[in-house]
Amino acid sequence: MSGGHHGHPDGAAAPRTDGPTEKCGVVGVSLADREAARPIYYSLYALQHRGQESTGIVTHDGFQQHDHVSMGLVGDAFDPGDLAGLAGNAGIGHVRYPTAGSVDEACAQPFTVSFKSGSLALSHNGNLVNAEEIREELAAKGHAFTSDGDTEVIAHDLARNLLEEDLVRAIRRTMERIHGSYSLTIMHDETVMGLRDPQGNRPLCIGKLDDGYVLASESAAVDTLDGELVRDVRPGELVVLRDGGEGFDSYQLVEADHTAHCFFEYVYFARPDSVLDGELVYEVRRELGRKLWDEAGVETDVVMPVPDSGRAFASGYAEAAQEDGSDVEFAEGLMKNRYVGRTFIMPTQDERERAVRLKLNPIRSTVEGRTVTVVDDSIVRGTTSTQLVELIREAGAEEVHVRIGSPQILAPCHMGIDMATREELIAADRSVEEIRESVGADSLSYLSVDAIADAIGTARPDLCLGCVTGEYPYDVEGEEMDPHRTGPEPADD
Ligand code: AMP
């Protein structure tokens, strides 16, 4: 995803660098006769966890586009005047996740382009695997790019197709060109649309409001607007909201043999109160916790979550343990300072370690003199677990066992999640025993890949498990394809 903010196919600008993959949140709203800006703003608030680097809203009032795009959190980015300036009953919005390295206003979205047959705005969550190829081809045809992000590639390709075709055909043509993961909200003049890649890697859903419709990355955004979740946008489907908020039209533009839903959305990214592809994330996490007990339960005095990421896992784990006759206590053993941002955005290892200490503090009565199981969703670099084990020991725990509700993350994400490079991943080249030693735990267990597929209720070939298997459902240069899939692979072009 990502792209320069204001682009123009005919205008030249210096290329800008940008991180390769990001997870983001996207929104689109079309209403009967109410301004769209405020509902978009609330939806972005609901999706803030999907991106904290920058945010933006673009609306259309029937005559022209209005936009406000800014760095930072949704709550800081807009003042009442900004919202009042965003006129129109239709609009789209975006929150963007910080990437390692560059923090660049030019990469903030929605990305806008104006061209002969109107104006376009795009919000993108995901990552294309063939953006470079298309960029070079379009550049050779005279398109000038203002960023090196792939959202701009989609925008230019679509703008070009729109000069020759109607809207739906133009989008179909662009979909045939672009490969990779994308959940997009698109606004062409005042028509708002949602588009999900043929394998449905990133989430996108449709919600009904009293006076219109909303498209959003997660259903929690629909709830925030007191709307009703209609359904997910289907993989390969284009949903066009009718002007005036009167329903929507669906076009199944591309069909793939398999889906590639990202399992990590369920494990970590999505809000627990969201329903993704029919499954309530909280319940999936609890089920993963239950399976973790079944596969790797250990008797201790107390089970405690890493707040907040491990909470649902730990409650499922403890519940399954108690059902099995264990008299383990389920308690909070760590307090989180909610004013500290995510440790991930700290640029150096030293700062990341300090941030964990700032963020979490043990509750002595839970851990002192006791054997403890700490449950979290995942280990990426190992910073959090290493620090926590040390903290909990210092607070007097006799034994510290670590249980993780996902398999080892051993390969990078190429599909839109800012994870870490292979070199940084603690599990990339270490055995579980070596990782246990490195984090300093008395025991360490991860969950199996099969348990993930079971808990989500989706067959393994229909999930993207690239980061835990090193085998990807998309053709990524230098990486293995997923051999569990049968039938024709998505066109290589
Ligand atoms: P680490 O400390 O590097 O091992 O990261 C693991 C911790 O970060 C866990 O508590 C996760 O909940 C959280 N986490 C996992 N993936 C991500 C991500 N892509 N961005 C931010 N935090 C993450």
Short mmCIF file of N, CA and C in Angstrom, two decimals, residues 164-302:
data_model
loop_
_atom_site.label_atom_id
_atom_site.label_comp_id
_atom_site.label_asym_id
_atom_site.label_seq_id
_atom_site.Cartn_x
_atom_site.Cartn_y
_atom_site.Cartn_z
N GLU A 164 -10.81 4.87 -21.01
CA GLU A 164 -11.28 4.03 -22.12
C GLU A 164 -12.52 3.20 -21.81
N GLU A 165 -12.80 2.97 -20.55
CA GLU A 165 -13.85 2.01 -20.18
C GLU A 165 -14.78 2.62 -19.15
N ASP A 166 -15.92 1.95 -18.94
CA ASP A 166 -16.77 2.38 -17.84
C ASP A 166 -16.15 1.91 -16.52
N LEU A 167 -16.74 2.38 -15.43
CA LEU A 167 -16.14 2.18 -14.12
C LEU A 167 -15.86 0.71 -13.80
N VAL A 168 -16.87 -0.12 -13.95
CA VAL A 168 -16.72 -1.52 -13.54
C VAL A 168 -15.69 -2.23 -14.42
N ARG A 169 -15.75 -1.99 -15.72
CA ARG A 169 -14.76 -2.62 -16.62
C ARG A 169 -13.35 -2.12 -16.33
N ALA A 170 -13.25 -0.84 -16.04
CA ALA A 170 -11.93 -0.27 -15.76
C ALA A 170 -11.34 -0.92 -14.51
N ILE A 171 -12.17 -1.13 -13.49
CA ILE A 171 -11.67 -1.75 -12.26
C ILE A 171 -11.31 -3.20 -12.52
N ARG A 172 -12.13 -3.90 -13.32
CA ARG A 172 -11.82 -5.29 -13.64
C ARG A 172 -10.44 -5.37 -14.32
N ARG A 173 -10.21 -4.44 -15.24
CA ARG A 173 -8.93 -4.45 -15.95
C ARG A 173 -7.77 -4.22 -15.00
N THR A 174 -7.95 -3.28 -14.10
CA THR A 174 -6.89 -3.02 -13.12
C THR A 174 -6.67 -4.25 -12.24
N MET A 175 -7.76 -4.90 -11.85
CA MET A 175 -7.63 -6.11 -11.02
C MET A 175 -6.87 -7.22 -11.74
N GLU A 176 -7.03 -7.26 -13.05
CA GLU A 176 -6.30 -8.29 -13.79
C GLU A 176 -4.81 -7.99 -13.86
N ARG A 177 -4.47 -6.74 -13.67
CA ARG A 177 -3.07 -6.31 -13.71
C ARG A 177 -2.36 -6.48 -12.37
N ILE A 178 -3.06 -6.11 -11.31
CA ILE A 178 -2.37 -6.04 -10.01
C ILE A 178 -2.45 -7.37 -9.28
N HIS A 179 -1.35 -7.80 -8.71
CA HIS A 179 -1.32 -9.03 -7.93
C HIS A 179 -0.83 -8.71 -6.52
N GLY A 180 -1.41 -9.42 -5.57
CA GLY A 180 -1.00 -9.20 -4.20
C GLY A 180 -2.23 -9.00 -3.35
N SER A 181 -2.03 -8.38 -2.19
CA SER A 181 -3.16 -8.22 -1.28
C SER A 181 -3.63 -6.77 -1.33
N TYR A 182 -4.94 -6.62 -1.41
CA TYR A 182 -5.49 -5.27 -1.34
C TYR A 182 -6.94 -5.30 -0.90
N SER A 183 -7.24 -4.53 0.11
CA SER A 183 -8.61 -4.14 0.41
C SER A 183 -8.61 -2.64 0.19
N LEU A 184 -9.47 -2.21 -0.73
CA LEU A 184 -9.45 -0.81 -1.12
C LEU A 184 -10.82 -0.18 -0.89
N THR A 185 -10.82 1.08 -0.45
CA THR A 185 -12.02 1.89 -0.68
C THR A 185 -11.61 2.92 -1.72
N ILE A 186 -12.52 3.08 -2.69
CA ILE A 186 -12.22 3.94 -3.85
C ILE A 186 -13.37 4.91 -3.99
N MET A 187 -13.05 6.16 -4.31
CA MET A 187 -14.12 7.10 -4.63
C MET A 187 -13.83 7.69 -6.00
N HIS A 188 -14.77 7.47 -6.93
CA HIS A 188 -14.67 8.06 -8.26
C HIS A 188 -15.74 9.13 -8.32
N ASP A 189 -15.34 10.39 -8.45
CA ASP A 189 -16.26 11.50 -8.22
C ASP A 189 -16.98 11.23 -6.90
N GLU A 190 -18.33 11.13 -6.89
CA GLU A 190 -18.93 10.90 -5.57
C GLU A 190 -19.39 9.45 -5.38
N THR A 191 -18.93 8.56 -6.24
CA THR A 191 -19.30 7.14 -6.09
C THR A 191 -18.26 6.42 -5.23
N VAL A 192 -18.75 5.82 -4.13
CA VAL A 192 -17.85 5.15 -3.19
C VAL A 192 -17.92 3.63 -3.43
N MET A 193 -16.75 3.01 -3.46
CA MET A 193 -16.68 1.57 -3.75
C MET A 193 -15.73 0.88 -2.79
N GLY A 194 -15.94 -0.43 -2.66
CA GLY A 194 -15.01 -1.27 -1.91
C GLY A 194 -14.57 -2.40 -2.81
N LEU A 195 -13.29 -2.76 -2.71
CA LEU A 195 -12.75 -3.80 -3.58
C LEU A 195 -11.79 -4.66 -2.76
N ARG A 196 -11.97 -5.97 -2.88
CA ARG A 196 -11.12 -6.88 -2.09
C ARG A 196 -10.38 -7.80 -3.06
N ASP A 197 -9.12 -8.06 -2.80
CA ASP A 197 -8.35 -8.86 -3.75
C ASP A 197 -8.96 -10.26 -3.89
N PRO A 198 -8.68 -10.94 -5.00
CA PRO A 198 -9.36 -12.21 -5.29
C PRO A 198 -9.18 -13.26 -4.21
N GLN A 199 -8.16 -13.13 -3.37
CA GLN A 199 -7.98 -14.11 -2.30
C GLN A 199 -8.38 -13.57 -0.93
N GLY A 200 -8.85 -12.34 -0.91
CA GLY A 200 -9.39 -11.78 0.34
C GLY A 200 -8.40 -11.76 1.49
N ASN A 201 -7.17 -11.37 1.20
CA ASN A 201 -6.12 -11.41 2.22
C ASN A 201 -6.41 -10.48 3.40
N ARG A 202 -6.75 -9.24 3.09
CA ARG A 202 -7.07 -8.28 4.15
C ARG A 202 -8.59 -8.18 4.29
N PRO A 203 -9.08 -7.85 5.49
CA PRO A 203 -10.53 -7.81 5.67
C PRO A 203 -11.18 -6.56 5.06
N LEU A 204 -12.46 -6.65 4.79
CA LEU A 204 -13.26 -5.50 4.36
C LEU A 204 -14.73 -5.91 4.49
N CYS A 205 -15.52 -5.06 5.13
CA CYS A 205 -16.93 -5.44 5.31
C CYS A 205 -17.87 -4.30 4.94
N ILE A 206 -19.15 -4.68 4.81
CA ILE A 206 -20.20 -3.73 4.43
C ILE A 206 -21.13 -3.57 5.63
N GLY A 207 -21.44 -2.32 5.96
CA GLY A 207 -22.39 -2.07 7.04
C GLY A 207 -23.51 -1.17 6.57
N LYS A 208 -24.70 -1.39 7.17
CA LYS A 208 -25.86 -0.57 6.80
C LYS A 208 -26.13 0.43 7.91
N LEU A 209 -26.29 1.68 7.52
CA LEU A 209 -26.63 2.72 8.49
C LEU A 209 -28.10 3.13 8.24
N ASP A 210 -28.66 3.94 9.13
CA ASP A 210 -30.05 4.38 8.94
C ASP A 210 -30.23 5.05 7.60
N ASP A 211 -29.23 5.81 7.19
CA ASP A 211 -29.40 6.63 5.99
C ASP A 211 -28.27 6.41 4.99
N GLY A 212 -27.76 5.18 4.94
CA GLY A 212 -26.71 4.94 3.96
C GLY A 212 -25.92 3.69 4.26
N TYR A 213 -24.73 3.63 3.69
CA TYR A 213 -23.88 2.44 3.83
C TYR A 213 -22.46 2.83 4.17
N VAL A 214 -21.77 1.89 4.82
CA VAL A 214 -20.36 2.10 5.15
C VAL A 214 -19.58 0.87 4.74
N LEU A 215 -18.37 1.08 4.25
CA LEU A 215 -17.42 0.01 3.99
C LEU A 215 -16.27 0.23 4.95
N ALA A 216 -15.82 -0.83 5.61
CA ALA A 216 -14.74 -0.63 6.58
C ALA A 216 -13.89 -1.88 6.72
N SER A 217 -12.64 -1.69 7.12
CA SER A 217 -11.74 -2.82 7.34
C SER A 217 -12.31 -3.81 8.35
N GLU A 218 -12.95 -3.29 9.38
CA GLU A 218 -13.45 -4.17 10.44
C GLU A 218 -14.85 -3.76 10.86
N SER A 219 -15.60 -4.75 11.30
CA SER A 219 -16.99 -4.50 11.69
C SER A 219 -17.11 -3.61 12.93
N ALA A 220 -16.04 -3.53 13.74
CA ALA A 220 -16.11 -2.64 14.92
C ALA A 220 -16.40 -1.20 14.48
N ALA A 221 -15.95 -0.83 13.29
CA ALA A 221 -16.22 0.52 12.79
C ALA A 221 -17.71 0.69 12.49
N VAL A 222 -18.34 -0.37 11.99
CA VAL A 222 -19.78 -0.33 11.71
C VAL A 222 -20.54 -0.19 13.03
N ASP A 223 -20.11 -0.94 14.03
CA ASP A 223 -20.76 -0.86 15.36
C ASP A 223 -20.67 0.55 15.92
N THR A 224 -19.52 1.17 15.74
CA THR A 224 -19.31 2.52 16.26
C THR A 224 -20.33 3.50 15.68
N LEU A 225 -20.76 3.23 14.45
CA LEU A 225 -21.75 4.11 13.81
C LEU A 225 -23.18 3.64 14.09
N ASP A 226 -23.34 2.70 15.04
CA ASP A 226 -24.66 2.11 15.30
C ASP A 226 -25.24 1.48 14.05
N GLY A 227 -24.38 0.99 13.19
CA GLY A 227 -24.84 0.34 11.97
C GLY A 227 -24.98 -1.15 12.18
N GLU A 228 -25.36 -1.79 11.10
CA GLU A 228 -25.58 -3.24 11.14
C GLU A 228 -24.63 -3.87 10.14
N LEU A 229 -23.91 -4.89 10.57
CA LEU A 229 -22.99 -5.57 9.65
C LEU A 229 -23.83 -6.33 8.63
N VAL A 230 -23.65 -6.02 7.35
CA VAL A 230 -24.40 -6.72 6.30
C VAL A 230 -23.65 -8.02 5.98
N ARG A 231 -22.38 -7.89 5.59
CA ARG A 231 -21.54 -9.06 5.31
C ARG A 231 -20.15 -8.57 4.96
N ASP A 232 -19.23 -9.51 4.77
CA ASP A 232 -17.91 -9.15 4.28
C ASP A 232 -17.99 -8.90 2.78
N VAL A 233 -17.13 -8.06 2.29
CA VAL A 233 -16.94 -7.97 0.84
C VAL A 233 -16.29 -9.29 0.45
N ARG A 234 -16.77 -9.92 -0.60
CA ARG A 234 -16.22 -11.23 -0.97
C ARG A 234 -14.88 -11.06 -1.68
N PRO A 235 -14.02 -12.06 -1.54
CA PRO A 235 -12.77 -11.99 -2.29
C PRO A 235 -13.07 -11.81 -3.78
N GLY A 236 -12.40 -10.86 -4.40
CA GLY A 236 -12.61 -10.62 -5.84
C GLY A 236 -13.85 -9.82 -6.17
N GLU A 237 -14.54 -9.31 -5.14
CA GLU A 237 -15.79 -8.59 -5.37
C GLU A 237 -15.59 -7.08 -5.33
N LEU A 238 -16.33 -6.41 -6.22
CA LEU A 238 -16.42 -4.95 -6.17
C LEU A 238 -17.80 -4.60 -5.65
N VAL A 239 -17.85 -3.77 -4.62
CA VAL A 239 -19.13 -3.30 -4.08
C VAL A 239 -19.23 -1.81 -4.37
N VAL A 240 -20.28 -1.42 -5.09
CA VAL A 240 -20.46 -0.01 -5.44
C VAL A 240 -21.65 0.52 -4.65
N LEU A 241 -21.39 1.47 -3.75
CA LEU A 241 -22.48 2.07 -2.98
C LEU A 241 -23.25 3.01 -3.91
N ARG A 242 -24.58 2.86 -3.91
CA ARG A 242 -25.38 3.74 -4.78
C ARG A 242 -25.40 5.14 -4.19
N ASP A 243 -25.34 6.11 -5.07
CA ASP A 243 -25.42 7.50 -4.61
C ASP A 243 -26.72 7.68 -3.83
N GLY A 244 -26.67 8.52 -2.81
CA GLY A 244 -27.88 8.76 -2.03
C GLY A 244 -28.10 7.73 -0.94
N GLY A 245 -27.13 6.85 -0.75
CA GLY A 245 -27.22 5.89 0.35
C GLY A 245 -28.26 4.80 0.14
N GLU A 246 -28.66 4.59 -1.13
CA GLU A 246 -29.75 3.63 -1.37
C GLU A 246 -29.24 2.27 -1.83
N GLY A 247 -28.59 1.58 -0.94
CA GLY A 247 -28.17 0.22 -1.27
C GLY A 247 -26.84 0.18 -1.99
N PHE A 248 -26.51 -1.02 -2.47
CA PHE A 248 -25.23 -1.17 -3.16
C PHE A 248 -25.36 -2.22 -4.25
N ASP A 249 -24.47 -2.17 -5.21
CA ASP A 249 -24.43 -3.16 -6.28
C ASP A 249 -23.16 -3.97 -6.13
N SER A 250 -23.28 -5.25 -6.46
CA SER A 250 -22.14 -6.16 -6.29
C SER A 250 -21.71 -6.71 -7.64
N TYR A 251 -20.41 -6.74 -7.87
CA TYR A 251 -19.85 -7.30 -9.10
C TYR A 251 -18.74 -8.26 -8.71
N GLN A 252 -18.93 -9.53 -9.00
CA GLN A 252 -17.88 -10.50 -8.72
C GLN A 252 -16.92 -10.46 -9.91
N LEU A 253 -15.85 -9.70 -9.78
CA LEU A 253 -15.01 -9.43 -10.95
C LEU A 253 -13.99 -10.52 -11.22
N VAL A 254 -13.48 -11.13 -10.18
CA VAL A 254 -12.48 -12.18 -10.35
C VAL A 254 -12.79 -13.29 -9.35
N GLU A 255 -12.64 -14.54 -9.77
CA GLU A 255 -12.82 -15.65 -8.83
C GLU A 255 -11.51 -16.42 -8.74
N ALA A 256 -11.06 -16.69 -7.54
CA ALA A 256 -9.84 -17.49 -7.35
C ALA A 256 -10.25 -18.84 -6.75
N ASP A 257 -9.39 -19.85 -6.91
CA ASP A 257 -9.72 -21.18 -6.38
C ASP A 257 -9.63 -21.23 -4.86
N HIS A 258 -8.78 -20.37 -4.32
CA HIS A 258 -8.59 -20.39 -2.88
C HIS A 258 -8.67 -18.97 -2.33
N THR A 259 -9.06 -18.88 -1.06
CA THR A 259 -8.87 -17.60 -0.38
C THR A 259 -7.49 -17.63 0.27
N ALA A 260 -7.07 -16.48 0.77
CA ALA A 260 -5.80 -16.41 1.52
C ALA A 260 -6.01 -15.42 2.65
N HIS A 261 -7.02 -15.72 3.50
CA HIS A 261 -7.27 -14.82 4.63
C HIS A 261 -6.06 -14.84 5.56
N CYS A 262 -5.66 -13.67 6.02
CA CYS A 262 -4.49 -13.55 6.90
C CYS A 262 -4.87 -14.07 8.29
N PHE A 263 -4.18 -15.11 8.76
CA PHE A 263 -4.51 -15.65 10.09
C PHE A 263 -4.09 -14.67 11.19
N PHE A 264 -3.11 -13.83 10.88
CA PHE A 264 -2.59 -12.94 11.92
C PHE A 264 -3.57 -11.82 12.28
N GLU A 265 -4.52 -11.56 11.36
CA GLU A 265 -5.60 -10.63 11.72
C GLU A 265 -6.33 -11.16 12.94
N TYR A 266 -6.60 -12.46 12.95
CA TYR A 266 -7.32 -13.08 14.07
C TYR A 266 -6.44 -13.13 15.32
N VAL A 267 -5.16 -13.38 15.13
CA VAL A 267 -4.26 -13.56 16.26
C VAL A 267 -3.93 -12.23 16.93
N TYR A 268 -3.66 -11.22 16.13
CA TYR A 268 -3.15 -9.98 16.72
C TYR A 268 -3.82 -8.68 16.22
N PHE A 269 -3.93 -8.53 14.87
CA PHE A 269 -4.23 -7.20 14.38
C PHE A 269 -5.63 -6.69 14.62
N ALA A 270 -6.60 -7.52 14.27
CA ALA A 270 -7.97 -7.03 14.33
C ALA A 270 -8.41 -6.85 15.78
N ARG A 271 -9.39 -5.99 15.97
CA ARG A 271 -9.97 -5.83 17.30
C ARG A 271 -10.72 -7.10 17.68
N PRO A 272 -10.67 -7.47 18.97
CA PRO A 272 -11.38 -8.70 19.38
C PRO A 272 -12.89 -8.61 19.17
N ASP A 273 -13.43 -7.39 19.13
CA ASP A 273 -14.88 -7.24 18.97
C ASP A 273 -15.29 -7.16 17.50
N SER A 274 -14.37 -7.36 16.58
CA SER A 274 -14.72 -7.37 15.16
C SER A 274 -15.06 -8.78 14.70
N VAL A 275 -15.94 -8.84 13.71
CA VAL A 275 -16.25 -10.12 13.05
C VAL A 275 -15.56 -10.09 11.70
N LEU A 276 -14.64 -11.03 11.47
CA LEU A 276 -13.93 -11.08 10.20
C LEU A 276 -14.32 -12.34 9.45
N ASP A 277 -14.77 -12.20 8.23
CA ASP A 277 -15.20 -13.35 7.44
C ASP A 277 -16.04 -14.32 8.27
N GLY A 278 -16.97 -13.74 9.00
CA GLY A 278 -17.96 -14.55 9.72
C GLY A 278 -17.53 -15.00 11.11
N GLU A 279 -16.33 -14.72 11.53
CA GLU A 279 -15.87 -15.19 12.84
C GLU A 279 -15.56 -14.02 13.77
N LEU A 280 -16.13 -14.09 14.97
CA LEU A 280 -15.84 -13.06 15.97
C LEU A 280 -14.42 -13.29 16.49
N VAL A 281 -13.59 -12.28 16.34
CA VAL A 281 -12.16 -12.43 16.64
C VAL A 281 -11.92 -12.87 18.09
N TYR A 282 -12.69 -12.32 19.02
CA TYR A 282 -12.51 -12.67 20.44
C TYR A 282 -12.67 -14.17 20.65
N GLU A 283 -13.71 -14.73 20.02
CA GLU A 283 -13.97 -16.16 20.20
C GLU A 283 -12.88 -17.01 19.56
N VAL A 284 -12.36 -16.56 18.42
CA VAL A 284 -11.25 -17.29 17.78
C VAL A 284 -10.05 -17.29 18.74
N ARG A 285 -9.77 -16.14 19.33
CA ARG A 285 -8.62 -16.06 20.25
C ARG A 285 -8.81 -16.95 21.47
N ARG A 286 -10.03 -16.98 22.00
CA ARG A 286 -10.28 -17.85 23.16
C ARG A 286 -10.10 -19.32 22.77
N GLU A 287 -10.58 -19.64 21.58
CA GLU A 287 -10.45 -21.02 21.11
C GLU A 287 -8.96 -21.37 20.92
N LEU A 288 -8.20 -20.42 20.41
CA LEU A 288 -6.75 -20.65 20.26
C LEU A 288 -6.13 -20.90 21.64
N GLY A 289 -6.59 -20.17 22.63
CA GLY A 289 -6.10 -20.36 24.00
C GLY A 289 -6.45 -21.75 24.52
N ARG A 290 -7.66 -22.19 24.22
CA ARG A 290 -8.08 -23.53 24.67
C ARG A 290 -7.20 -24.60 24.02
N LYS A 291 -6.94 -24.41 22.73
CA LYS A 291 -6.10 -25.38 22.02
C LYS A 291 -4.67 -25.37 22.55
N LEU A 292 -4.25 -24.21 22.97
CA LEU A 292 -2.90 -24.09 23.52
C LEU A 292 -2.78 -24.92 24.80
N TRP A 293 -3.82 -24.89 25.60
CA TRP A 293 -3.82 -25.76 26.79
C TRP A 293 -3.79 -27.23 26.36
N ASP A 294 -4.65 -27.59 25.39
CA ASP A 294 -4.71 -28.99 24.95
C ASP A 294 -3.36 -29.46 24.42
N GLU A 295 -2.70 -28.60 23.67
CA GLU A 295 -1.44 -29.02 23.03
C GLU A 295 -0.24 -28.92 23.97
N ALA A 296 -0.27 -27.93 24.85
CA ALA A 296 0.97 -27.64 25.58
C ALA A 296 0.73 -27.11 26.99
N GLY A 297 -0.36 -27.59 27.62
CA GLY A 297 -0.68 -27.11 28.96
C GLY A 297 0.41 -27.46 29.97
N VAL A 298 0.64 -26.59 30.93
CA VAL A 298 1.60 -26.87 32.00
C VAL A 298 0.93 -26.45 33.32
N GLU A 299 1.06 -27.30 34.33
CA GLU A 299 0.45 -26.99 35.63
C GLU A 299 1.25 -25.91 36.36
N THR A 300 0.61 -24.80 36.66
CA THR A 300 1.25 -23.77 37.48
C THR A 300 0.21 -23.22 38.46
N ASP A 301 0.65 -22.39 39.39
CA ASP A 301 -0.30 -21.81 40.34
C ASP A 301 -1.23 -20.81 39.67
N VAL A 302 -0.68 -20.10 38.70
CA VAL A 302 -1.47 -19.01 38.12
C VAL A 302 -1.21 -18.89 36.61
#
